[in-house]
Coordinates of C-alpha atoms in Angstrom, one line a residue:
X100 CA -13.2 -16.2 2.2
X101 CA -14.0 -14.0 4.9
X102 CA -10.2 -14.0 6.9
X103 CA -11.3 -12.2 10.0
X104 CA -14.6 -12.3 11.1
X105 CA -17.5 -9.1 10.6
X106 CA -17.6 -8.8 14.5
X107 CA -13.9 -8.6 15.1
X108 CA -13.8 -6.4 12.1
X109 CA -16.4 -3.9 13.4
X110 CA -15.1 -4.3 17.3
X111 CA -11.5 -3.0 15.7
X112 CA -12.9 -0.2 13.6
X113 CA -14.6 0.7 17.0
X114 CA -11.9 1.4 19.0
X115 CA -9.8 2.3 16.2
X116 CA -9.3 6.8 15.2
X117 CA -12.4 7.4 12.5
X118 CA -11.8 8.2 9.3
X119 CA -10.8 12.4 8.4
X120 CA -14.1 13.8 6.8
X121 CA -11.2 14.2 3.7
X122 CA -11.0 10.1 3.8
X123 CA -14.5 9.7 4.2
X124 CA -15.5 11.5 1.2
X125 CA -13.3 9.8 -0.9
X126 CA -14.6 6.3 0.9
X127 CA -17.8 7.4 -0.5
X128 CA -16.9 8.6 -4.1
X129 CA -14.6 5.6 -4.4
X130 CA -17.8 3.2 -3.5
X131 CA -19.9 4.9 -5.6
X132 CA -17.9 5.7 -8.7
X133 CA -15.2 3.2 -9.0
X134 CA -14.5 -0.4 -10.1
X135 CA -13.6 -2.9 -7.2
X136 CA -13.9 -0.4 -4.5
X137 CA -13.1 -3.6 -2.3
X138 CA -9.7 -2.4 -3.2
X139 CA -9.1 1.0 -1.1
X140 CA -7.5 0.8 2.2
X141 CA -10.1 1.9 4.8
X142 CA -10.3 2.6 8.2
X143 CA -8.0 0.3 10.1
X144 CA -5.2 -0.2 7.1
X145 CA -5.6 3.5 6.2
X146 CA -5.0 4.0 9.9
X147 CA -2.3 2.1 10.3
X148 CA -0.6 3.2 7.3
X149 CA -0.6 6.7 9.2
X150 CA 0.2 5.6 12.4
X151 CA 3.6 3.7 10.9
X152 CA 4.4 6.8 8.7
X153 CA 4.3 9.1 11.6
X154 CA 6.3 7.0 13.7
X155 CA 9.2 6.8 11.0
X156 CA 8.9 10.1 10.2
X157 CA 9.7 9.4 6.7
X158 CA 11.8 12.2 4.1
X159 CA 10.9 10.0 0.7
X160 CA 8.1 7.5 0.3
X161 CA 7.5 5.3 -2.6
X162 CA 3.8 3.7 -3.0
X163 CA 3.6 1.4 -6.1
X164 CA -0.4 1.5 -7.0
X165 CA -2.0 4.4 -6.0
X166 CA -5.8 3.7 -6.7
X167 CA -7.6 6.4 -5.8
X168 CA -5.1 7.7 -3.1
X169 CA -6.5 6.7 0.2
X170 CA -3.5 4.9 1.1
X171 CA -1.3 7.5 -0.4
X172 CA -3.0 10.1 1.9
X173 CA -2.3 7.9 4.9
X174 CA 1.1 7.9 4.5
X175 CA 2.1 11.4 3.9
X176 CA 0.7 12.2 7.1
X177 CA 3.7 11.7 8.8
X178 CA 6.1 13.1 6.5
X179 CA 8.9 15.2 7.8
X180 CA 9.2 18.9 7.0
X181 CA 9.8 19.0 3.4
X182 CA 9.5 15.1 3.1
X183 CA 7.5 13.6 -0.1
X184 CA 5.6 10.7 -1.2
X185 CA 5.7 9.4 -4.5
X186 CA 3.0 7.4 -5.8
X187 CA 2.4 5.2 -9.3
X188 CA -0.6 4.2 -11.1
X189 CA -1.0 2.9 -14.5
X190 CA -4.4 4.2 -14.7
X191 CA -4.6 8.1 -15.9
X192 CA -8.3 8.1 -15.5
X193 CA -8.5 8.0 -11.5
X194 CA -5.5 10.5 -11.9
X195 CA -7.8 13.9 -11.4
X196 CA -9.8 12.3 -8.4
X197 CA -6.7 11.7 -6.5
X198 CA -5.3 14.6 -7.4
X199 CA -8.4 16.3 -5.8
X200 CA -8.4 14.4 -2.8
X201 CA -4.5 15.2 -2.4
X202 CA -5.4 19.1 -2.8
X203 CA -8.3 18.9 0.0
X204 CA -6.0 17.0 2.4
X205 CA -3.7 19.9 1.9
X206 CA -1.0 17.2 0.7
X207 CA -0.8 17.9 -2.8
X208 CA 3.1 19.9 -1.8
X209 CA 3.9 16.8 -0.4
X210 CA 2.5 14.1 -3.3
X211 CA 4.1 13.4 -6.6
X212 CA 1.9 11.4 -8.6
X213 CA 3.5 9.2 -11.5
X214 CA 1.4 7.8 -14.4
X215 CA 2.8 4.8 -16.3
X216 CA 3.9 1.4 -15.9
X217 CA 6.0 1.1 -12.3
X218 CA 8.8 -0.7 -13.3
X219 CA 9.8 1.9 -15.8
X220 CA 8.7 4.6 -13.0
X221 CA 10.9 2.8 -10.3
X222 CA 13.6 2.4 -12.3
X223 CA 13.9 6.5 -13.2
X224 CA 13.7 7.8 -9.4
X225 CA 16.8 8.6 -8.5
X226 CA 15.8 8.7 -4.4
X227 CA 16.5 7.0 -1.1
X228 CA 13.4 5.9 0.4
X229 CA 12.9 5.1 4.1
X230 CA 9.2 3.3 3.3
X231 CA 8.1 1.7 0.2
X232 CA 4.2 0.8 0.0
X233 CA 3.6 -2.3 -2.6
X234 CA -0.1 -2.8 -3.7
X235 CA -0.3 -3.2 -7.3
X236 CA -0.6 -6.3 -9.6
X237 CA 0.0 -9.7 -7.7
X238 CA 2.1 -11.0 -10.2
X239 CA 4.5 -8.4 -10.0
X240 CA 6.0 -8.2 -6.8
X241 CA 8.5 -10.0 -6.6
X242 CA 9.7 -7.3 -9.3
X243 CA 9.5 -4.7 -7.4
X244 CA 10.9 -6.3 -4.5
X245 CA 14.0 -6.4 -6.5
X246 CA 13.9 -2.8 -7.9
X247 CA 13.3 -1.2 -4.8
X248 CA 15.5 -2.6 -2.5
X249 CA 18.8 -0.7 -3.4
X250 CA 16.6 2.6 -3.3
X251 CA 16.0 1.9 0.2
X252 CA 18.0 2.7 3.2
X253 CA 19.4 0.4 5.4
X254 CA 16.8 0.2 8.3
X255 CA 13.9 1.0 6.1
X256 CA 10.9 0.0 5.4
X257 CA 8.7 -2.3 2.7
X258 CA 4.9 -3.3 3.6
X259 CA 3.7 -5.2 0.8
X260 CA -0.2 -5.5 0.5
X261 CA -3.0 -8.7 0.2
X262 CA -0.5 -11.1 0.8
X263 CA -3.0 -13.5 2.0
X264 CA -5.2 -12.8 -0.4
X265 CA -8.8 -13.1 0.3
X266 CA -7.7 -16.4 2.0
X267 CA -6.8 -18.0 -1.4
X268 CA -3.3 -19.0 0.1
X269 CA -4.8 -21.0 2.8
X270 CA -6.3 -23.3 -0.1
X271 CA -4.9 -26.5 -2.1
X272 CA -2.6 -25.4 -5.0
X273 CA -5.2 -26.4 -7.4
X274 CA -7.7 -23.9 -5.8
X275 CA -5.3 -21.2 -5.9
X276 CA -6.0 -18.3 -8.5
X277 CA -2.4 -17.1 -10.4
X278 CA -2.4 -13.9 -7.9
X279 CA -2.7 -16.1 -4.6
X280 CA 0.5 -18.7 -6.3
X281 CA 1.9 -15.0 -6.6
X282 CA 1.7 -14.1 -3.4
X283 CA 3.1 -17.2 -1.6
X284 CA 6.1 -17.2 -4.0
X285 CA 6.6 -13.4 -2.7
X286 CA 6.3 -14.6 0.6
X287 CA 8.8 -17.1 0.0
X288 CA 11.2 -15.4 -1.6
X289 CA 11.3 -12.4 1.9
X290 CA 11.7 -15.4 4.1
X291 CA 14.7 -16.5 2.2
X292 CA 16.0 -13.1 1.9
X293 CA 19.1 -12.4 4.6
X294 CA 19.1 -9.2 3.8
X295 CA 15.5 -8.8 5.5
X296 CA 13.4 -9.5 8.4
X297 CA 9.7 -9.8 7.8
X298 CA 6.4 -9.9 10.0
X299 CA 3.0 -11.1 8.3
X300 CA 0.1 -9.2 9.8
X301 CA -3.5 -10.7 9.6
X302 CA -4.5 -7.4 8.9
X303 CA -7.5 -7.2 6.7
X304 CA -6.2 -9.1 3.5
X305 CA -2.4 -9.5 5.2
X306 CA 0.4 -6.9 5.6
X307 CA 3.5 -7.8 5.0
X308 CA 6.2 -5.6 7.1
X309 CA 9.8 -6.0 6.2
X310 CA 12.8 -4.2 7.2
X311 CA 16.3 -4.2 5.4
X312 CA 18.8 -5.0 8.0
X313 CA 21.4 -5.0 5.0

């Protein structure tokens, strides 16, 4: 389903900051090279992702799913002095391409990237994060909902990706794939959280924001 329209779409990337020739290139390589390319940020996410980072200011950053590290890019933007970003994937062959990418941005002080499966991961950082990025497998979010929340601060942040996804939660349950039933249980379980406050964004496949208030 096509959630937002291709003339909105292109009306928003046009009055949105372009891409960094860094982010551009990997756009390209990641199109070109990589299996469901679909799945990288882009302009107006990757943009936004920077624009929240920098007006946090953020010490320690967790992104569970790194891809092939637009996202992860994004968000170390607005790292404070001495601030990183840690970042998981399970896959350890996109692991050289992001590290690349990381080193041309001039980030690669500022990214730790973990290969393996994230709960493990999650469960061995012993930090306090202000912003936690989820965009990994569907089916585990709830998960690490529940592993990262005592690693974050109070006040901080979660955005949790394609919570609409591709429209498949607007449909009858018997439409819905197993990673759209995935999603709305996630989104039930924040709303009935009173430890959080939440705001779904129809941005591009839906942004979860949440904030823990306690």
């Amino acid at each position: 389903m096509d959630i937002i329209p291709a003339a909105v779409e292109a009306f928003a990337e046009k009055y949105t900051s372009p891409e960094t020739d860094v982010l551009k290139r990997l756009h390209r390589e990641t199109y070109l090279k990589v299996e469901q390319p679909h799945m990288l940020s882009g302009q107006l996410q990757g943009q936004f992702l920077s624009l929240v980072s920098h007006m946090l200011q953020p010490s320690k950053v967790l992104e569970i799913g790194t891809y092939t590290g637009y996202s992860a890019i994004c968000l170390a933007q607005g790292l404070k002095e001495g601030g990183v970003l840690h970042t998981i994937d399970i896959n350890e062959e996109r692991e050289e391409m992001c590290q690349r990418y990381f080193a041309e941005a001039g980030l690669s002080g500022k990214i730790k990237m973990h290969i393996g499966k994230a709960a493990d991961i999650i469960t061995r950082l012993d930090e306090v994060f202000d912003l936690v990025f989820i965009d990994a497998d569907k089916t585990g979010y709830e998960h690490y909902y529940d592993l990262v929340w005592e690693k974050i601060r109070p006040g901080g942040y979660i955005l949790a990706d394609n919570v609409l996804f591709h429209g498949e939660t607007l449909l009858a349950p018997s439409r819905q794939s197993n990673n759209a039933k995935a999603m709305i249980s996630f989104c039930e379980k924040v709303a009935a959280d009173g430890r959080a406050e939440q705001l779904l964004l129809t941005l591009r496949d839906g942004l979860m924001i949440i904030r823990k208030i306690s």
